[in-house]
Amino acid sequence: MVEAGRSIAQAIAAGNYHRIEVYSAPDALGMTRVEYRYDPPACETVEEVAQCFVELFGPIKAGCTAKAWRIKGGRIGAYVVEDAGDVTALLQ
């Protein structure tokens, strides 16, 4: 359930703050780069984050990949994360 006005601290405290990172297709040297980093605190599930991402940015380009994490805590510049998973199919 998307909760408008929810802060990052509230999302982390609730245990359902998620981040999606979209990576570019590999270049000639096999290198990828982060195309998008999206982590709206209003979304409670990875599926909601993916749906909001597609509504905002559209589906990802062919060859791009995406991973998701649940952020458990942290401080400025450092996060404790778990549940890394591939969400490429949710964003296509």
N, CA, C and O atoms as a Tinker XYZ file with bonds, in Angstrom:
   368  protein
     1  N      0.836000   -1.171000    0.000000    73     2
     2  CA     0.000000    0.000000    0.000000    64     1     3
     3  C      0.885000    1.240000    0.000000    63     2     4     5
     4  O      1.725000    1.391000    0.887000    81     3
     5  N      0.719000    2.106000   -0.949000    73     3     6
     6  CA     1.503000    3.334000   -1.046000    64     5     7
     7  C      0.984000    4.317000   -0.008000    63     6     8     9
     8  O     -0.199000    4.657000    0.001000    81     7
     9  N      1.881000    4.776000    0.871000    73     7    10
    10  CA     1.522000    5.719000    1.924000    64     9    11
    11  C      2.160000    7.066000    1.632000    63    10    12    13
    12  O      3.347000    7.263000    1.891000    81    11
    13  N      1.389000    7.982000    1.100000    73    11    14
    14  CA     1.905000    9.315000    0.783000    64    13    15
    15  C      2.348000   10.015000    2.062000    63    14    16    17
    16  O      1.707000    9.892000    3.106000    81    15
    17  N      3.440000   10.743000    1.968000    73    15    18
    18  CA     3.929000   11.517000    3.094000    64    17    19
    19  C      4.776000   10.744000    4.081000    63    18    20    21
    20  O      5.196000   11.302000    5.094000    81    19
    21  N      5.039000    9.475000    3.814000    73    19    22
    22  CA     5.857000    8.676000    4.725000    64    21    23
    23  C      7.321000    9.031000    4.527000    63    22    24    25
    24  O      7.797000    9.121000    3.395000    81    23
    25  N      8.039000    9.235000    5.632000    73    23    26
    26  CA     9.451000    9.607000    5.543000    64    25    27
    27  C     10.323000    8.363000    5.383000    63    26    28    29
    28  O      9.875000    7.237000    5.599000    81    27
    29  N     11.566000    8.590000    5.003000    73    27    30
    30  CA    12.526000    7.487000    4.878000    64    29    31
    31  C     12.713000    6.810000    6.230000    63    30    32    33
    32  O     12.760000    5.583000    6.305000    81    31
    33  N     12.819000    7.599000    7.302000    73    31    34
    34  CA    12.993000    7.029000    8.641000    64    33    35
    35  C     11.807000    6.146000    9.022000    63    34    36    37
    36  O     11.994000    5.074000    9.597000    81    35
    37  N     10.595000    6.584000    8.707000    73    35    38
    38  CA     9.409000    5.779000    9.001000    64    37    39
    39  C      9.413000    4.490000    8.187000    63    38    40    41
    40  O      9.048000    3.430000    8.695000    81    39
    41  N      9.821000    4.579000    6.938000    73    39    42
    42  CA     9.869000    3.394000    6.079000    64    41    43
    43  C     10.889000    2.385000    6.589000    63    42    44    45
    44  O     10.615000    1.185000    6.612000    81    43
    45  N     12.066000    2.860000    6.997000    73    43    46
    46  CA    13.097000    1.962000    7.525000    64    45    47
    47  C     12.622000    1.339000    8.831000    63    46    48    49
    48  O     12.801000    0.140000    9.047000    81    47
    49  N     12.013000    2.148000    9.708000    73    47    50
    50  CA    11.514000    1.638000   10.985000    64    49    51
    51  C     10.440000    0.571000   10.774000    63    50    52    53
    52  O     10.357000   -0.391000   11.539000    81    51
    53  N      9.623000    0.741000    9.743000    73    51    54
    54  CA     8.581000   -0.246000    9.438000    64    53    55
    55  C      9.162000   -1.501000    8.796000    63    54    56    57
    56  O      8.479000   -2.520000    8.701000    81    55
    57  N     10.416000   -1.436000    8.354000    73    55    58
    58  CA    11.070000   -2.599000    7.753000    64    57    59
    59  C     10.721000   -2.831000    6.304000    63    58    60    61
    60  O     10.913000   -3.932000    5.787000    81    59
    61  N     10.206000   -1.804000    5.633000    73    59    62
    62  CA     9.824000   -2.003000    4.234000    64    61    63
    63  C     10.219000   -0.817000    3.358000    63    62    64    65
    64  O      9.395000   -0.257000    2.635000    81    63
    65  N     11.487000   -0.451000    3.439000    73    63    66
    66  CA    12.036000    0.598000    2.579000    64    65    67
    67  C     12.891000   -0.093000    1.524000    63    66    68    69
    68  O     13.872000   -0.755000    1.862000    81    67
    69  N     12.534000    0.051000    0.257000    73    67    70
    70  CA    13.197000   -0.672000   -0.832000    64    69    71
    71  C     13.859000    0.279000   -1.820000    63    70    72    73
    72  O     13.415000    1.411000   -2.015000    81    71
    73  N     14.917000   -0.202000   -2.431000    73    71    74
    74  CA    15.616000    0.554000   -3.477000    64    73    75
    75  C     15.761000   -0.334000   -4.695000    63    74    76    77
    76  O     16.053000   -1.525000   -4.589000    81    75
    77  N     15.553000    0.269000   -5.852000    73    75    78
    78  CA    15.796000   -0.406000   -7.128000    64    77    79
    79  C     16.907000    0.348000   -7.837000    63    78    80    81
    80  O     16.894000    1.577000   -7.897000    81    79
    81  N     17.869000   -0.393000   -8.375000    73    79    82
    82  CA    18.918000    0.198000   -9.210000    64    81    83
    83  C     18.852000   -0.450000  -10.580000    63    82    84    85
    84  O     18.796000   -1.673000  -10.704000    81    83
    85  N     18.861000    0.390000  -11.607000    73    83    86
    86  CA    18.832000   -0.079000  -12.989000    64    85    87
    87  C     20.209000    0.162000  -13.585000    63    86    88    89
    88  O     20.747000    1.266000  -13.501000    81    87
    89  N     20.771000   -0.870000  -14.181000    73    87    90
    90  CA    22.104000   -0.805000  -14.771000    64    89    91
    91  C     22.009000   -0.830000  -16.289000    63    90    92    93
    92  O     21.151000   -1.505000  -16.859000    81    91
    93  N     22.895000   -0.090000  -16.931000    73    91    94
    94  CA    22.929000   -0.035000  -18.395000    64    93    95
    95  C     23.363000   -1.381000  -18.966000    63    94    96    97
    96  O     23.909000   -2.232000  -18.264000    81    95
    97  N     23.106000   -1.544000  -20.251000    73    95    98
    98  CA    23.630000   -2.713000  -20.957000    64    97    99
    99  C     25.155000   -2.594000  -20.978000    63    98   100   101
   100  O     25.678000   -1.481000  -21.028000    81    99
   101  N     25.871000   -3.706000  -20.942000    73    99   102
   102  CA    27.336000   -3.638000  -20.970000    64   101   103
   103  C     27.849000   -2.952000  -22.238000    63   102   104   105
   104  O     27.325000   -3.166000  -23.331000    81   103
   105  N     28.889000   -2.121000  -22.070000    73   103   106
   106  CA    29.488000   -1.468000  -23.232000    64   105   107
   107  C     30.523000   -2.400000  -23.863000    63   106   108   109
   108  O     30.592000   -3.576000  -23.505000    81   107
   109  N     31.320000   -1.893000  -24.792000    73   107   110
   110  CA    32.303000   -2.709000  -25.518000    64   109   111
   111  C     33.325000   -3.357000  -24.581000    63   110   112   113
   112  O     33.868000   -4.416000  -24.898000    81   111
   113  N     33.591000   -2.732000  -23.436000    73   111   114
   114  CA    34.557000   -3.277000  -22.482000    64   113   115
   115  C     33.896000   -4.138000  -21.409000    63   114   116   117
   116  O     34.565000   -4.631000  -20.501000    81   115
   117  N     32.583000   -4.316000  -21.518000    73   115   118
   118  CA    31.864000   -5.118000  -20.540000    64   117   119
   119  C     31.467000   -4.363000  -19.285000    63   118   120   121
   120  O     31.002000   -4.968000  -18.319000    81   119
   121  N     31.645000   -3.050000  -19.287000    73   119   122
   122  CA    31.328000   -2.229000  -18.118000    64   121   123
   123  C     29.861000   -1.807000  -18.148000    63   122   124   125
   124  O     29.298000   -1.564000  -19.216000    81   123
   125  N     29.252000   -1.724000  -16.975000    73   123   126
   126  CA    27.892000   -1.200000  -16.855000    64   125   127
   127  C     27.927000    0.016000  -15.938000    63   126   128   129
   128  O     28.896000    0.226000  -15.208000    81   127
   129  N     26.868000    0.812000  -15.979000    73   127   130
   130  CA    26.774000    1.955000  -15.070000    64   129   131
   131  C     25.346000    2.029000  -14.542000    63   130   132   133
   132  O     24.419000    1.482000  -15.139000    81   131
   133  N     25.186000    2.708000  -13.423000    73   131   134
   134  CA    23.856000    2.878000  -12.853000    64   133   135
   135  C     23.111000    3.912000  -13.687000    63   134   136   137
   136  O     23.554000    5.054000  -13.817000    81   135
   137  N     21.983000    3.505000  -14.246000    73   135   138
   138  CA    21.136000    4.411000  -15.022000    64   137   139
   139  C     20.169000    5.143000  -14.100000    63   138   140   141
   140  O     19.974000    6.352000  -14.221000    81   139
   141  N     19.571000    4.401000  -13.181000    73   139   142
   142  CA    18.600000    4.953000  -12.236000    64   141   143
   143  C     18.836000    4.337000  -10.867000    63   142   144   145
   144  O     19.240000    3.180000  -10.753000    81   143
   145  N     18.582000    5.120000   -9.839000    73   143   146
   146  CA    18.526000    4.633000   -8.459000    64   145   147
   147  C     17.228000    5.209000   -7.907000    63   146   148   149
   148  O     17.084000    6.426000   -7.792000    81   147
   149  N     16.299000    4.348000   -7.572000    73   147   150
   150  CA    14.954000    4.797000   -7.208000    64   149   151
   151  C     14.542000    4.156000   -5.892000    63   150   152   153
   152  O     14.542000    2.932000   -5.768000    81   151
   153  N     14.190000    4.977000   -4.908000    73   151   154
   154  CA    13.824000    4.455000   -3.585000    64   153   155
   155  C     12.778000    5.337000   -2.903000    63   154   156   157
   156  O     13.087000    6.039000   -1.940000    81   155
   157  N     11.542000    5.300000   -3.405000    73   155   158
   158  CA    10.496000    6.135000   -2.809000    64   157   159
   159  C     10.041000    5.571000   -1.456000    63   158   160   161
   160  O      9.668000    4.400000   -1.386000    81   159
   161  N     10.059000    6.364000   -0.388000    73   159   162
   162  CA     9.659000    5.846000    0.922000    64   161   163
   163  C      8.172000    5.539000    1.038000    63   162   164   165
   164  O      7.760000    4.848000    1.969000    81   163
   165  N      7.358000    6.040000    0.110000    73   163   166
   166  CA     5.913000    5.809000    0.191000    64   165   167
   167  C      5.525000    4.380000   -0.177000    63   166   168   169
   168  O      4.443000    3.928000    0.198000    81   167
   169  N      6.382000    3.655000   -0.904000    73   167   170
   170  CA     6.064000    2.293000   -1.349000    64   169   171
   171  C      6.483000    1.281000   -0.288000    63   170   172   173
   172  O      7.539000    1.421000    0.330000    81   171
   173  N      5.649000    0.257000   -0.079000    73   171   174
   174  CA     5.928000   -0.731000    0.957000    64   173   175
   175  C      6.491000   -2.047000    0.435000    63   174   176   177
   176  O      7.058000   -2.814000    1.213000    81   175
   177  N      6.354000   -2.330000   -0.855000    73   175   178
   178  CA     6.856000   -3.589000   -1.404000    64   177   179
   179  C      7.697000   -3.305000   -2.645000    63   178   180   181
   180  O      7.612000   -2.232000   -3.243000    81   179
   181  N      8.509000   -4.289000   -3.015000    73   179   182
   182  CA     9.312000   -4.153000   -4.229000    64   181   183
   183  C      8.401000   -4.009000   -5.441000    63   182   184   185
   184  O      8.703000   -3.251000   -6.362000    81   183
   185  N      7.298000   -4.727000   -5.440000    73   183   186
   186  CA     6.364000   -4.644000   -6.566000    64   185   187
   187  C      5.797000   -3.235000   -6.714000    63   186   188   189
   188  O      5.643000   -2.741000   -7.831000    81   187
   189  N      5.482000   -2.577000   -5.576000    73   187   190
   190  CA     4.981000   -1.202000   -5.628000    64   189   191
   191  C      6.052000   -0.246000   -6.135000    63   190   192   193
   192  O      5.762000    0.659000   -6.917000    81   191
   193  N      7.297000   -0.445000   -5.688000    73   191   194
   194  CA     8.394000    0.399000   -6.166000    64   193   195
   195  C      8.544000    0.227000   -7.674000    63   194   196   197
   196  O      8.712000    1.209000   -8.398000    81   195
   197  N      8.485000   -1.023000   -8.152000    73   195   198
   198  CA     8.608000   -1.289000   -9.588000    64   197   199
   199  C      7.468000   -0.635000  -10.360000    63   198   200   201
   200  O      7.698000   -0.037000  -11.411000    81   199
   201  N      6.248000   -0.741000   -9.855000    73   199   202
   202  CA     5.097000   -0.136000  -10.522000    64   201   203
   203  C      5.247000    1.387000  -10.584000    63   202   204   205
   204  O      4.997000    1.990000  -11.628000    81   203
   205  N      5.649000    2.005000   -9.483000    73   203   206
   206  CA     5.853000    3.460000   -9.464000    64   205   207
   207  C      6.977000    3.869000  -10.413000    63   206   208   209
   208  O      6.888000    4.900000  -11.079000    81   207
   209  N      8.044000    3.051000  -10.474000    73   207   210
   210  CA     9.157000    3.333000  -11.376000    64   209   211
   211  C      8.679000    3.358000  -12.821000    63   210   212   213
   212  O      8.970000    4.299000  -13.559000    81   211
   213  N      7.943000    2.320000  -13.227000    73   211   214
   214  CA     7.466000    2.227000  -14.611000    64   213   215
   215  C      6.507000    3.372000  -14.926000    63   214   216   217
   216  O      6.541000    3.912000  -16.032000    81   215
   217  N      5.652000    3.750000  -13.976000    73   215   218
   218  CA     4.743000    4.875000  -14.195000    64   217   219
   219  C      5.507000    6.183000  -14.376000    63   218   220   221
   220  O      5.112000    7.028000  -15.180000    81   219
   221  N      6.596000    6.352000  -13.633000    73   219   222
   222  CA     7.365000    7.595000  -13.677000    64   221   223
   223  C      8.340000    7.654000  -14.849000    63   222   224   225
   224  O      8.402000    8.663000  -15.552000    81   223
   225  N      9.106000    6.576000  -15.067000    73   223   226
   226  CA    10.168000    6.576000  -16.071000    64   225   227
   227  C      9.854000    5.749000  -17.312000    63   226   228   229
   228  O     10.531000    5.893000  -18.330000    81   227
   229  N      8.853000    4.896000  -17.251000    73   227   230
   230  CA     8.565000    3.981000  -18.349000    64   229   231
   231  C      9.376000    2.703000  -18.184000    63   230   232   233
   232  O     10.222000    2.621000  -17.293000    81   231
   233  N      9.130000    1.705000  -19.028000    73   231   234
   234  CA     9.879000    0.449000  -18.927000    64   233   235
   235  C     11.362000    0.662000  -19.245000    63   234   236   237
   236  O     11.733000    1.583000  -19.972000    81   235
   237  N     12.196000   -0.211000  -18.683000    73   235   238
   238  CA    13.632000   -0.076000  -18.929000    64   237   239
   239  C     13.965000   -0.543000  -20.342000    63   238   240   241
   240  O     13.223000   -1.313000  -20.952000    81   239
   241  N     15.096000   -0.059000  -20.847000    73   239   242
   242  CA    15.530000   -0.387000  -22.205000    64   241   243
   243  C     16.017000   -1.831000  -22.290000    63   242   244   245
   244  O     16.438000   -2.417000  -21.293000    81   243
   245  N     15.955000   -2.387000  -23.480000    73   243   246
   246  CA    16.460000   -3.740000  -23.721000    64   245   247
   247  C     17.943000   -3.793000  -23.367000    63   246   248   249
   248  O     18.695000   -2.872000  -23.687000    81   247
   249  N     18.353000   -4.852000  -22.719000    73   247   250
   250  CA    19.747000   -5.029000  -22.336000    64   249   251
   251  C     20.064000   -4.523000  -20.943000    63   250   252   253
   252  O     21.081000   -4.906000  -20.365000    81   251
   253  N     19.210000   -3.669000  -20.391000    73   251   254
   254  CA    19.416000   -3.171000  -19.030000    64   253   255
   255  C     18.992000   -4.240000  -18.025000    63   254   256   257
   256  O     18.150000   -5.087000  -18.326000    81   255
   257  N     19.573000   -4.194000  -16.849000    73   255   258
   258  CA    19.193000   -5.094000  -15.765000    64   257   259
   259  C     18.830000   -4.256000  -14.547000    63   258   260   261
   260  O     19.184000   -3.080000  -14.467000    81   259
   261  N     18.123000   -4.865000  -13.598000    73   259   262
   262  CA    17.718000   -4.149000  -12.388000    64   261   263
   263  C     17.779000   -5.075000  -11.183000    63   262   264   265
   264  O     17.456000   -6.259000  -11.277000    81   263
   265  N     18.195000   -4.522000  -10.051000    73   263   266
   266  CA    18.257000   -5.257000   -8.790000    64   265   267
   267  C     17.523000   -4.459000   -7.724000    63   266   268   269
   268  O     17.409000   -3.237000   -7.812000    81   267
   269  N     17.026000   -5.171000   -6.712000    73   267   270
   270  CA    16.310000   -4.525000   -5.618000    64   269   271
   271  C     16.908000   -4.941000   -4.280000    63   270   272   273
   272  O     17.389000   -6.062000   -4.115000    81   271
   273  N     16.865000   -4.021000   -3.341000    73   271   274
   274  CA    17.316000   -4.263000   -1.978000    64   273   275
   275  C     16.280000   -3.738000   -1.010000    63   274   276   277
   276  O     15.556000   -2.787000   -1.307000    81   275
   277  N     16.216000   -4.377000    0.169000    73   275   278
   278  CA    15.441000   -3.825000    1.277000    64   277   279
   279  C     16.449000   -3.180000    2.209000    63   278   280   281
   280  O     17.375000   -3.839000    2.681000    81   279
   281  N     16.275000   -1.912000    2.470000    73   279   282
   282  CA    17.201000   -1.178000    3.329000    64   281   283
   283  C     16.719000   -1.320000    4.764000    63   282   284   285
   284  O     15.605000   -0.915000    5.096000    81   283
   285  N     17.570000   -1.904000    5.619000    73   283   286
   286  CA    17.204000   -2.186000    7.006000    64   285   287
   287  C     17.592000   -1.066000    7.952000    63   286   288   289
   288  O     17.034000   -0.971000    9.045000    81   287
   289  N     18.522000   -0.223000    7.571000    73   287   290
   290  CA    18.976000    0.845000    8.453000    64   289   291
   291  C     20.211000    1.483000    7.884000    63   290   292   293
   292  O     20.580000    1.238000    6.735000    81   291
   293  N     20.849000    2.301000    8.688000    73   291   294
   294  CA    22.071000    2.926000    8.234000    64   293   295
   295  C     22.167000    4.371000    8.653000    63   294   296   297
   296  O     21.452000    4.834000    9.542000    81   295
   297  N     23.059000    5.065000    7.998000    73   295   298
   298  CA    23.268000    6.491000    8.247000    64   297   299
   299  C     23.598000    7.144000    6.923000    63   298   300   301
   300  O     23.647000    6.469000    5.894000    81   299
   301  N     23.820000    8.427000    6.931000    73   299   302
   302  CA    24.102000    9.144000    5.690000    64   301   303
   303  C     25.308000    8.514000    5.000000    63   302   304   305
   304  O     26.386000    8.414000    5.586000    81   303
   305  N     25.123000    8.097000    3.773000    73   303   306
   306  CA    26.208000    7.533000    2.980000    64   305   307
   307  C     26.435000    6.042000    3.154000    63   306   308   309
   308  O     27.226000    5.454000    2.417000    81   307
   309  N     25.757000    5.411000    4.117000    73   307   310
   310  CA    25.952000    3.975000    4.326000    64   309   311
   311  C     24.628000    3.337000    4.737000    63   310   312   313
   312  O     23.913000    3.865000    5.588000    81   311
   313  N     24.309000    2.200000    4.126000    73   311   314
   314  CA    23.066000    1.496000    4.415000    64   313   315
   315  C     23.353000    0.047000    4.757000    63   314   316   317
   316  O     24.337000   -0.528000    4.293000    81   315
   317  N     22.489000   -0.538000    5.569000    73   315   318
   318  CA    22.491000   -1.967000    5.813000    64   317   319
   319  C     21.375000   -2.527000    4.943000    63   318   320   321
   320  O     20.214000   -2.146000    5.093000    81   319
   321  N     21.726000   -3.432000    4.033000    73   319   322
   322  CA    20.740000   -3.931000    3.071000    64   321   323
   323  C     20.640000   -5.453000    3.131000    63   322   324   325
   324  O     21.548000   -6.131000    3.612000    81   323
   325  N     19.528000   -5.971000    2.637000    73   323   326
   326  CA    19.353000   -7.418000    2.489000    64   325   327
   327  C     18.409000   -7.685000    1.325000    63   326   328   329
   328  O     17.840000   -6.758000    0.748000    81   327
   329  N     18.255000   -8.923000    0.997000    73   327   330
   330  CA    17.328000   -9.379000   -0.038000    64   329   331
   331  C     17.635000   -8.830000   -1.426000    63   330   332   333
   332  O     16.719000   -8.414000   -2.136000    81   331
   333  N     18.886000   -8.822000   -1.820000    73   331   334
   334  CA    19.202000   -8.410000   -3.191000    64   333   335
   335  C     18.565000   -9.406000   -4.146000    63   334   336   337
   336  O     18.707000  -10.618000   -3.981000    81   335
   337  N     17.874000   -8.894000   -5.131000    73   335   338
   338  CA    17.228000   -9.771000   -6.093000    64   337   339
   339  C     17.069000   -9.083000   -7.429000    63   338   340   341
   340  O     17.068000   -7.855000   -7.516000    81   339
   341  N     16.937000   -9.879000   -8.463000    73   339   342
   342  CA    16.775000   -9.353000   -9.814000    64   341   343
   343  C     15.312000   -8.985000  -10.039000    63   342   344   345
   344  O     14.425000   -9.817000   -9.850000    81   343
   345  N     15.059000   -7.748000  -10.439000    73   343   346
   346  CA    13.690000   -7.281000  -10.709000    64   345   347
   347  C     13.552000   -6.783000  -12.143000    63   346   348   349
   348  O     12.648000   -6.007000  -12.452000    81   347
   349  N     14.445000   -7.228000  -13.011000    73   347   350
   350  CA    14.431000   -6.787000  -14.407000    64   349   351
   351  C     13.074000   -7.041000  -15.057000    63   350   352   353
   352  O     12.546000   -6.173000  -15.752000    81   351
   353  N     12.512000   -8.215000  -14.836000    73   351   354
   354  CA    11.229000   -8.564000  -15.466000    64   353   355
   355  C     10.097000   -7.645000  -15.015000    63   354   356   357
   356  O      9.188000   -7.360000  -15.796000    81   355
   357  N     10.137000   -7.178000  -13.770000    73   355   358
   358  CA     9.089000   -6.283000  -13.272000    64   357   359
   359  C      9.129000   -4.912000  -13.937000    63   358   360   361
   360  O      8.124000   -4.203000  -13.962000    81   359
   361  N     10.284000   -4.540000  -14.473000    73   359   362
   362  CA    10.450000   -3.198000  -15.036000    64   361   363
   363  C     10.372000   -3.168000  -16.557000    63   362   364   365
   364  O     10.498000   -2.097000  -17.150000    81   363
   365  N     10.171000   -4.306000  -17.200000    73   363   366
   366  CA    10.127000   -4.344000  -18.667000    64   365   367
   367  C      8.724000   -4.208000  -19.183000    63   366   368
   368  O      8.509000   -4.220000  -20.395000    81   367
